[in-house]
């Protein structure tokens, strides 16, 4: 665009006109394609420029032509002259002052001095007066004058400035005169910096109330005449006042201990035992009571507090009413076998500790010989335990016997953690006079974790017997020793009584046999070596061991079949008079059952007992 303008006309709207002969109005393209790559043009179209116009725009000539020359700003965003709110931000002058307040209708004072603190804020010239709070003053204290600009006179626009404040002057704030007596260190430094002289500080005068309060708080100590009295005592021939100091230093923490007995002959009395401690440092005595369990008496911590023990105490209504001197017990009076009168209580010294015996032997050449006392006949009363009533377990019933508030019986937690996974199961039969009950089959389970027993009954179809749980899981006592059944009581052939029912254990499952075999120290009869040794002991009845072997084989296998069943084995042993238990016979049957058909191999038994093949 070409502008046909004179050089003296400013570039303003209305002074420039477009070229109407121009046909191309597009904007110059800044991007091009070079070697199939988009890039920016580096050669721009040069337009004709008016150098004078550019210089005038650069130097600010066009605005000067219209508006005149622009004035330089006083303060930019970074001010050359800082305002007070910026220069004195958070700077406060603090003065200490007071004012006098009149007090009426008080005979002790007619005025009172109230101390205040005056704050002058340099940022905005405001003043704030605060009165420190004093506990129990009875006056509402705190903010005395709120922060504001305070005029020098009422209804005036002339306000106080920092130049009007100084130490040692009176200042009138809302018709109340304050006397400035001092200021803080910052205020003093500010006055020095501003070149203004600061007056000397003053003292706050005391009022009558404060002076009277100070006199009340003063405690005048009595004159100390101790040194004067000691001087006169020594001058008149008296000894050193610390007569017991050397004795205390030599015998500190040395105590003679005696065992004392007092026979209380009152209605609810008896033999009472005490410990008498004699302190050699100051010849004082202390008596402690020995607490005995279940004595029925409340134990006192001290029978006699530490003091000098008089032989014949003088009892008066008030201390110091008598001028008689009391005679006190000394170590020479405390000998085993002597009686000590403790305030009208005759006590016998019957023993002492090892240190006391050694001290008497070294210092007084006296041997303390203890006295042997007769044993006290303790009357013990036993309340019989009532019989078991059948409700719950016996341990639960005993809880109401031993405690007023019954507690749950304690369980052996250690045994439960180690034995709870073991359950011994046996097949048993009911021992009853009814013939119908002899054919009933039961499964008796013994839980090793808590020694409980549970009984199930198995029933065949159309037998007329209702199978299922027969007895709940609970503890049962052995009627022989009246103690709970243990795992040792459960062996094959044994008869156990659960309540009113008696069961005989016929056989056990495989798991129970393995458990019994793993604990030979408990189940000895389940061990094959123990059973064979028990059977060999019957050979002592015969002349030779071979004779024993021949008779044994002939009686258990008279038909010479080589294998026998359980009943033949039992009959043969009973015929010879060998009293093996059912558990031992069961162990032999299981061990020598080679074909697992519940037949005992006679040849294997013969070889195991030491016979020759």
Short mmCIF file of C-alpha atoms in Angstrom, two decimals, residues 50-350:
data_model
loop_
_atom_site.label_atom_id
_atom_site.label_comp_id
_atom_site.label_asym_id
_atom_site.label_seq_id
_atom_site.Cartn_x
_atom_site.Cartn_y
_atom_site.Cartn_z
CA UNK A 50 9.05 5.98 4.90
CA UNK A 51 12.19 6.35 7.06
CA UNK A 52 10.96 9.62 8.56
CA UNK A 53 7.71 7.99 9.63
CA UNK A 54 9.54 5.09 11.27
CA UNK A 55 11.86 7.47 13.09
CA UNK A 56 8.93 9.52 14.29
CA UNK A 57 7.16 6.39 15.61
CA UNK A 58 10.33 5.20 17.32
CA UNK A 59 11.01 8.57 18.98
CA UNK A 60 7.40 9.27 19.95
CA UNK A 61 6.92 12.14 17.53
CA UNK A 62 3.29 11.46 16.51
CA UNK A 63 1.88 11.69 20.07
CA UNK A 64 3.79 14.89 20.59
CA UNK A 65 2.13 16.43 17.59
CA UNK A 66 -1.35 15.81 18.98
CA UNK A 67 -1.22 15.60 22.81
CA UNK A 68 1.99 17.31 23.63
CA UNK A 69 4.99 15.86 25.51
CA UNK A 70 4.23 13.08 28.07
CA UNK A 71 5.22 13.83 31.67
CA UNK A 72 7.51 11.39 33.46
CA UNK A 73 5.68 9.40 36.21
CA UNK A 74 6.43 10.20 39.84
CA UNK A 75 6.31 6.53 41.04
CA UNK A 76 6.29 3.47 38.82
CA UNK A 77 5.38 -0.04 39.95
CA UNK A 78 8.78 0.09 41.67
CA UNK A 79 8.33 3.45 43.45
CA UNK A 80 11.25 5.79 43.76
CA UNK A 81 9.79 7.30 46.96
CA UNK A 82 8.38 4.59 49.29
CA UNK A 83 5.03 5.40 50.93
CA UNK A 84 4.71 5.00 54.73
CA UNK A 85 2.58 1.85 54.49
CA UNK A 86 5.43 0.18 52.59
CA UNK A 87 8.42 1.75 54.28
CA UNK A 88 7.20 1.25 57.88
CA UNK A 89 5.33 -2.01 57.39
CA UNK A 90 5.02 -3.92 60.72
CA UNK A 91 7.11 -1.34 62.57
CA UNK A 92 5.59 -0.26 65.89
CA UNK A 93 6.88 2.09 68.57
CA UNK A 94 6.15 0.88 72.11
CA UNK A 95 6.03 3.18 75.12
CA UNK A 96 5.38 2.30 78.77
CA UNK A 97 3.07 4.70 80.56
CA UNK A 98 0.61 5.00 83.42
CA UNK A 99 -2.31 7.13 84.48
CA UNK A 100 -3.65 8.06 87.89
CA UNK A 101 -7.19 7.00 88.79
CA UNK A 102 -9.02 8.44 91.77
CA UNK A 103 -10.49 6.11 94.41
CA UNK A 104 -13.41 7.29 96.54
CA UNK A 105 -14.88 6.00 99.79
CA UNK A 106 -11.78 4.05 100.75
CA UNK A 107 -9.94 4.92 103.98
CA UNK A 108 -6.68 3.28 102.84
CA UNK A 109 -6.18 5.01 99.47
CA UNK A 110 -7.49 7.95 97.46
CA UNK A 111 -5.85 7.19 94.12
CA UNK A 112 -4.44 4.24 92.24
CA UNK A 113 -1.71 3.95 89.59
CA UNK A 114 -2.68 1.90 86.52
CA UNK A 115 0.12 0.82 84.21
CA UNK A 116 -0.43 0.70 80.44
CA UNK A 117 1.45 0.14 77.18
CA UNK A 118 1.10 2.58 74.25
CA UNK A 119 1.70 1.35 70.70
CA UNK A 120 2.25 3.73 67.77
CA UNK A 121 1.98 2.16 64.28
CA UNK A 122 4.30 3.95 61.85
CA UNK A 123 2.53 2.55 58.78
CA UNK A 124 -0.69 4.54 59.26
CA UNK A 125 -0.12 6.73 62.34
CA UNK A 126 -2.62 4.90 64.57
CA UNK A 127 -2.33 4.49 68.35
CA UNK A 128 -3.38 1.55 70.49
CA UNK A 129 -3.30 1.51 74.33
CA UNK A 130 -3.36 -1.78 76.26
CA UNK A 131 -3.46 -2.44 80.01
CA UNK A 132 -1.77 -5.72 81.09
CA UNK A 133 -4.07 -8.12 82.92
CA UNK A 134 -3.28 -8.71 86.59
CA UNK A 135 -4.78 -11.76 88.31
CA UNK A 136 -7.41 -11.06 90.96
CA UNK A 137 -7.24 -7.30 90.36
CA UNK A 138 -11.02 -6.87 90.22
CA UNK A 139 -10.68 -4.49 87.24
CA UNK A 140 -11.57 -5.17 83.63
CA UNK A 141 -8.21 -4.96 81.90
CA UNK A 142 -6.96 -5.54 78.39
CA UNK A 143 -7.58 -3.17 75.43
CA UNK A 144 -7.93 0.32 76.90
CA UNK A 145 -8.08 2.33 73.63
CA UNK A 146 -8.71 0.64 70.30
CA UNK A 147 -6.33 1.20 67.43
CA UNK A 148 -7.17 4.48 65.72
CA UNK A 149 -5.83 7.91 64.88
CA UNK A 150 -6.19 10.04 68.01
CA UNK A 151 -6.58 13.82 67.68
CA UNK A 152 -4.63 16.12 69.92
CA UNK A 153 -7.86 17.82 70.93
CA UNK A 154 -11.46 16.77 70.63
CA UNK A 155 -13.16 17.63 67.33
CA UNK A 156 -9.78 18.40 65.77
CA UNK A 157 -8.14 17.10 62.60
CA UNK A 158 -4.64 17.44 63.98
CA UNK A 159 -3.60 13.91 64.95
CA UNK A 160 -0.72 12.67 67.02
CA UNK A 161 2.43 11.62 65.17
CA UNK A 162 5.53 9.84 66.39
CA UNK A 163 7.26 13.20 66.78
CA UNK A 164 4.77 14.12 69.53
CA UNK A 165 5.78 11.10 71.64
CA UNK A 166 8.76 10.94 73.98
CA UNK A 167 9.75 9.65 77.41
CA UNK A 168 9.03 11.87 80.39
CA UNK A 169 6.08 13.77 78.90
CA UNK A 170 2.34 13.80 79.51
CA UNK A 171 0.01 12.98 76.64
CA UNK A 172 -3.71 13.65 76.60
CA UNK A 173 -5.72 10.87 74.98
CA UNK A 174 -9.45 11.55 75.01
CA UNK A 175 -9.23 13.76 78.11
CA UNK A 176 -7.18 11.18 80.05
CA UNK A 177 -3.61 12.11 80.82
CA UNK A 178 -0.95 9.40 80.42
CA UNK A 179 2.60 9.76 81.68
CA UNK A 180 5.19 8.05 79.45
CA UNK A 181 8.01 6.65 81.58
CA UNK A 182 9.98 4.32 79.27
CA UNK A 183 10.10 2.60 75.86
CA UNK A 184 11.59 -0.52 74.27
CA UNK A 185 14.94 -0.85 72.49
CA UNK A 186 13.48 -0.61 68.96
CA UNK A 187 11.85 2.71 69.78
CA UNK A 188 15.14 4.07 71.10
CA UNK A 189 16.97 2.97 67.94
CA UNK A 190 14.27 4.54 65.76
CA UNK A 191 14.61 7.90 67.53
CA UNK A 192 18.39 7.78 67.10
CA UNK A 193 17.98 6.95 63.40
CA UNK A 194 15.56 9.84 62.90
CA UNK A 195 17.89 12.19 64.79
CA UNK A 196 15.52 12.95 67.65
CA UNK A 197 16.66 12.95 71.26
CA UNK A 198 15.09 10.46 73.66
CA UNK A 199 14.57 11.58 77.27
CA UNK A 200 15.75 9.55 80.25
CA UNK A 201 13.37 6.89 81.61
CA UNK A 202 11.45 7.38 84.83
CA UNK A 203 10.16 5.11 87.60
CA UNK A 204 6.49 4.32 88.06
CA UNK A 205 5.34 5.71 91.42
CA UNK A 206 3.82 3.30 93.96
CA UNK A 207 0.33 3.89 95.24
CA UNK A 208 -0.87 3.27 98.79
CA UNK A 209 -2.56 -0.03 97.92
CA UNK A 210 0.55 -1.55 96.39
CA UNK A 211 2.73 -0.34 99.27
CA UNK A 212 0.35 -1.93 101.78
CA UNK A 213 0.30 -5.18 99.82
CA UNK A 214 4.09 -5.27 99.76
CA UNK A 215 4.24 -4.90 103.52
CA UNK A 216 1.85 -7.81 103.97
CA UNK A 217 3.95 -10.09 101.79
CA UNK A 218 7.16 -9.32 103.64
CA UNK A 219 8.02 -12.09 106.11
CA UNK A 220 10.48 -10.95 108.71
CA UNK A 221 12.54 -13.97 109.81
CA UNK A 222 13.21 -14.30 113.51
CA UNK A 223 16.74 -13.51 114.64
CA UNK A 224 19.10 -16.46 114.44
CA UNK A 225 20.56 -16.95 117.90
CA UNK A 226 21.92 -20.44 117.36
CA UNK A 227 25.56 -19.41 117.14
CA UNK A 228 25.19 -17.09 120.13
CA UNK A 229 23.69 -19.88 122.25
CA UNK A 230 26.38 -22.34 121.20
CA UNK A 231 29.09 -19.80 122.05
CA UNK A 232 27.69 -19.23 125.52
CA UNK A 233 27.32 -22.98 126.10
CA UNK A 234 30.95 -23.68 125.18
CA UNK A 235 32.14 -20.65 127.17
CA UNK A 236 30.38 -21.95 130.28
CA UNK A 237 32.07 -25.35 129.93
CA UNK A 238 29.46 -27.21 127.94
CA UNK A 239 30.19 -29.83 125.27
CA UNK A 240 29.83 -29.69 121.55
CA UNK A 241 26.17 -29.48 120.50
CA UNK A 242 26.47 -32.36 118.00
CA UNK A 243 26.92 -35.07 120.61
CA UNK A 244 25.32 -37.82 118.51
CA UNK A 245 27.08 -37.01 115.24
CA UNK A 246 30.00 -39.38 115.73
CA UNK A 247 27.68 -42.19 116.79
CA UNK A 248 25.51 -41.62 113.75
CA UNK A 249 28.47 -41.71 111.36
CA UNK A 250 29.83 -44.92 112.88
CA UNK A 251 26.53 -46.84 113.09
CA UNK A 252 24.59 -45.52 110.12
CA UNK A 253 22.57 -48.28 108.38
CA UNK A 254 23.42 -50.80 111.11
CA UNK A 255 20.25 -52.47 112.33
CA UNK A 256 19.73 -55.28 114.85
CA UNK A 257 16.78 -57.47 113.89
CA UNK A 258 14.92 -59.71 116.38
CA UNK A 259 11.96 -62.08 116.13
CA UNK A 260 9.37 -61.29 118.77
CA UNK A 261 6.31 -63.22 119.94
CA UNK A 262 3.30 -61.77 121.73
CA UNK A 263 0.72 -64.12 123.23
CA UNK A 264 -2.60 -62.31 123.08
CA UNK A 265 -4.84 -63.84 125.75
CA UNK A 266 -7.97 -61.99 124.73
CA UNK A 267 -11.04 -63.72 123.35
CA UNK A 268 -10.05 -63.32 119.71
CA UNK A 269 -6.31 -63.31 120.36
CA UNK A 270 -3.59 -65.85 119.77
CA UNK A 271 0.09 -65.96 118.97
CA UNK A 272 1.27 -62.89 117.08
CA UNK A 273 4.72 -62.72 115.50
CA UNK A 274 6.66 -59.49 114.93
CA UNK A 275 10.07 -58.28 113.77
CA UNK A 276 11.79 -55.78 116.08
CA UNK A 277 14.42 -53.59 114.37
CA UNK A 278 16.82 -51.67 116.61
CA UNK A 279 18.70 -48.84 114.83
CA UNK A 280 22.15 -48.31 116.33
CA UNK A 281 22.54 -44.86 114.75
CA UNK A 282 20.00 -43.16 117.04
CA UNK A 283 18.82 -45.96 119.42
CA UNK A 284 15.33 -46.04 117.92
CA UNK A 285 13.09 -49.09 117.59
CA UNK A 286 10.66 -50.15 114.89
CA UNK A 287 8.29 -53.13 115.10
CA UNK A 288 6.69 -54.74 112.04
CA UNK A 289 3.97 -57.36 112.02
CA UNK A 290 4.49 -60.61 110.13
CA UNK A 291 1.48 -61.23 107.95
CA UNK A 292 0.18 -64.79 107.95
CA UNK A 293 -2.13 -66.07 105.26
CA UNK A 294 -5.68 -66.98 106.21
CA UNK A 295 -5.19 -65.68 109.75
CA UNK A 296 -8.45 -63.75 109.62
CA UNK A 297 -6.75 -60.53 110.74
CA UNK A 298 -6.03 -57.32 108.91
CA UNK A 299 -2.28 -56.82 108.68
CA UNK A 300 -0.96 -53.42 109.73
CA UNK A 301 2.21 -52.14 108.06
CA UNK A 302 3.76 -51.07 111.37
CA UNK A 303 2.96 -52.28 114.85
CA UNK A 304 5.14 -49.49 116.29
CA UNK A 305 6.60 -46.63 114.27
CA UNK A 306 10.27 -45.81 114.57
CA UNK A 307 10.93 -44.16 117.92
CA UNK A 308 12.75 -44.74 121.17
CA UNK A 309 11.08 -47.55 123.09
CA UNK A 310 10.62 -46.69 126.80
CA UNK A 311 10.74 -49.44 129.39
CA UNK A 312 8.01 -47.82 131.48
CA UNK A 313 6.19 -45.26 129.33
CA UNK A 314 4.79 -42.21 131.10
CA UNK A 315 1.34 -41.54 129.71
CA UNK A 316 0.14 -37.93 129.94
CA UNK A 317 -2.72 -36.00 128.43
CA UNK A 318 -0.39 -33.60 126.66
CA UNK A 319 3.32 -33.81 125.80
CA UNK A 320 5.60 -32.14 128.31
CA UNK A 321 3.24 -32.33 131.27
CA UNK A 322 5.74 -34.35 133.32
CA UNK A 323 9.37 -33.70 134.10
CA UNK A 324 10.23 -37.35 134.75
CA UNK A 325 12.85 -38.86 132.50
CA UNK A 326 12.02 -42.09 130.74
CA UNK A 327 14.41 -45.02 130.52
CA UNK A 328 14.71 -46.56 127.07
CA UNK A 329 15.68 -50.01 125.86
CA UNK A 330 19.30 -50.50 124.79
CA UNK A 331 21.08 -53.39 123.00
CA UNK A 332 22.02 -54.94 126.36
CA UNK A 333 18.32 -55.47 127.12
CA UNK A 334 17.55 -57.21 123.84
CA UNK A 335 18.69 -60.80 124.40
CA UNK A 336 17.03 -63.99 123.20
CA UNK A 337 14.83 -65.31 126.00
CA UNK A 338 14.18 -61.90 127.59
CA UNK A 339 10.80 -60.27 127.75
CA UNK A 340 10.30 -56.85 126.20
CA UNK A 341 7.42 -54.73 127.40
CA UNK A 342 6.02 -52.79 124.46
CA UNK A 343 3.42 -50.44 125.86
CA UNK A 344 1.91 -52.96 128.31
CA UNK A 345 2.37 -55.88 125.90
CA UNK A 346 4.86 -58.47 127.17
CA UNK A 347 6.70 -59.87 124.16
CA UNK A 348 9.27 -62.67 124.04
CA UNK A 349 12.47 -62.41 121.99
CA UNK A 350 13.04 -65.90 120.60
#
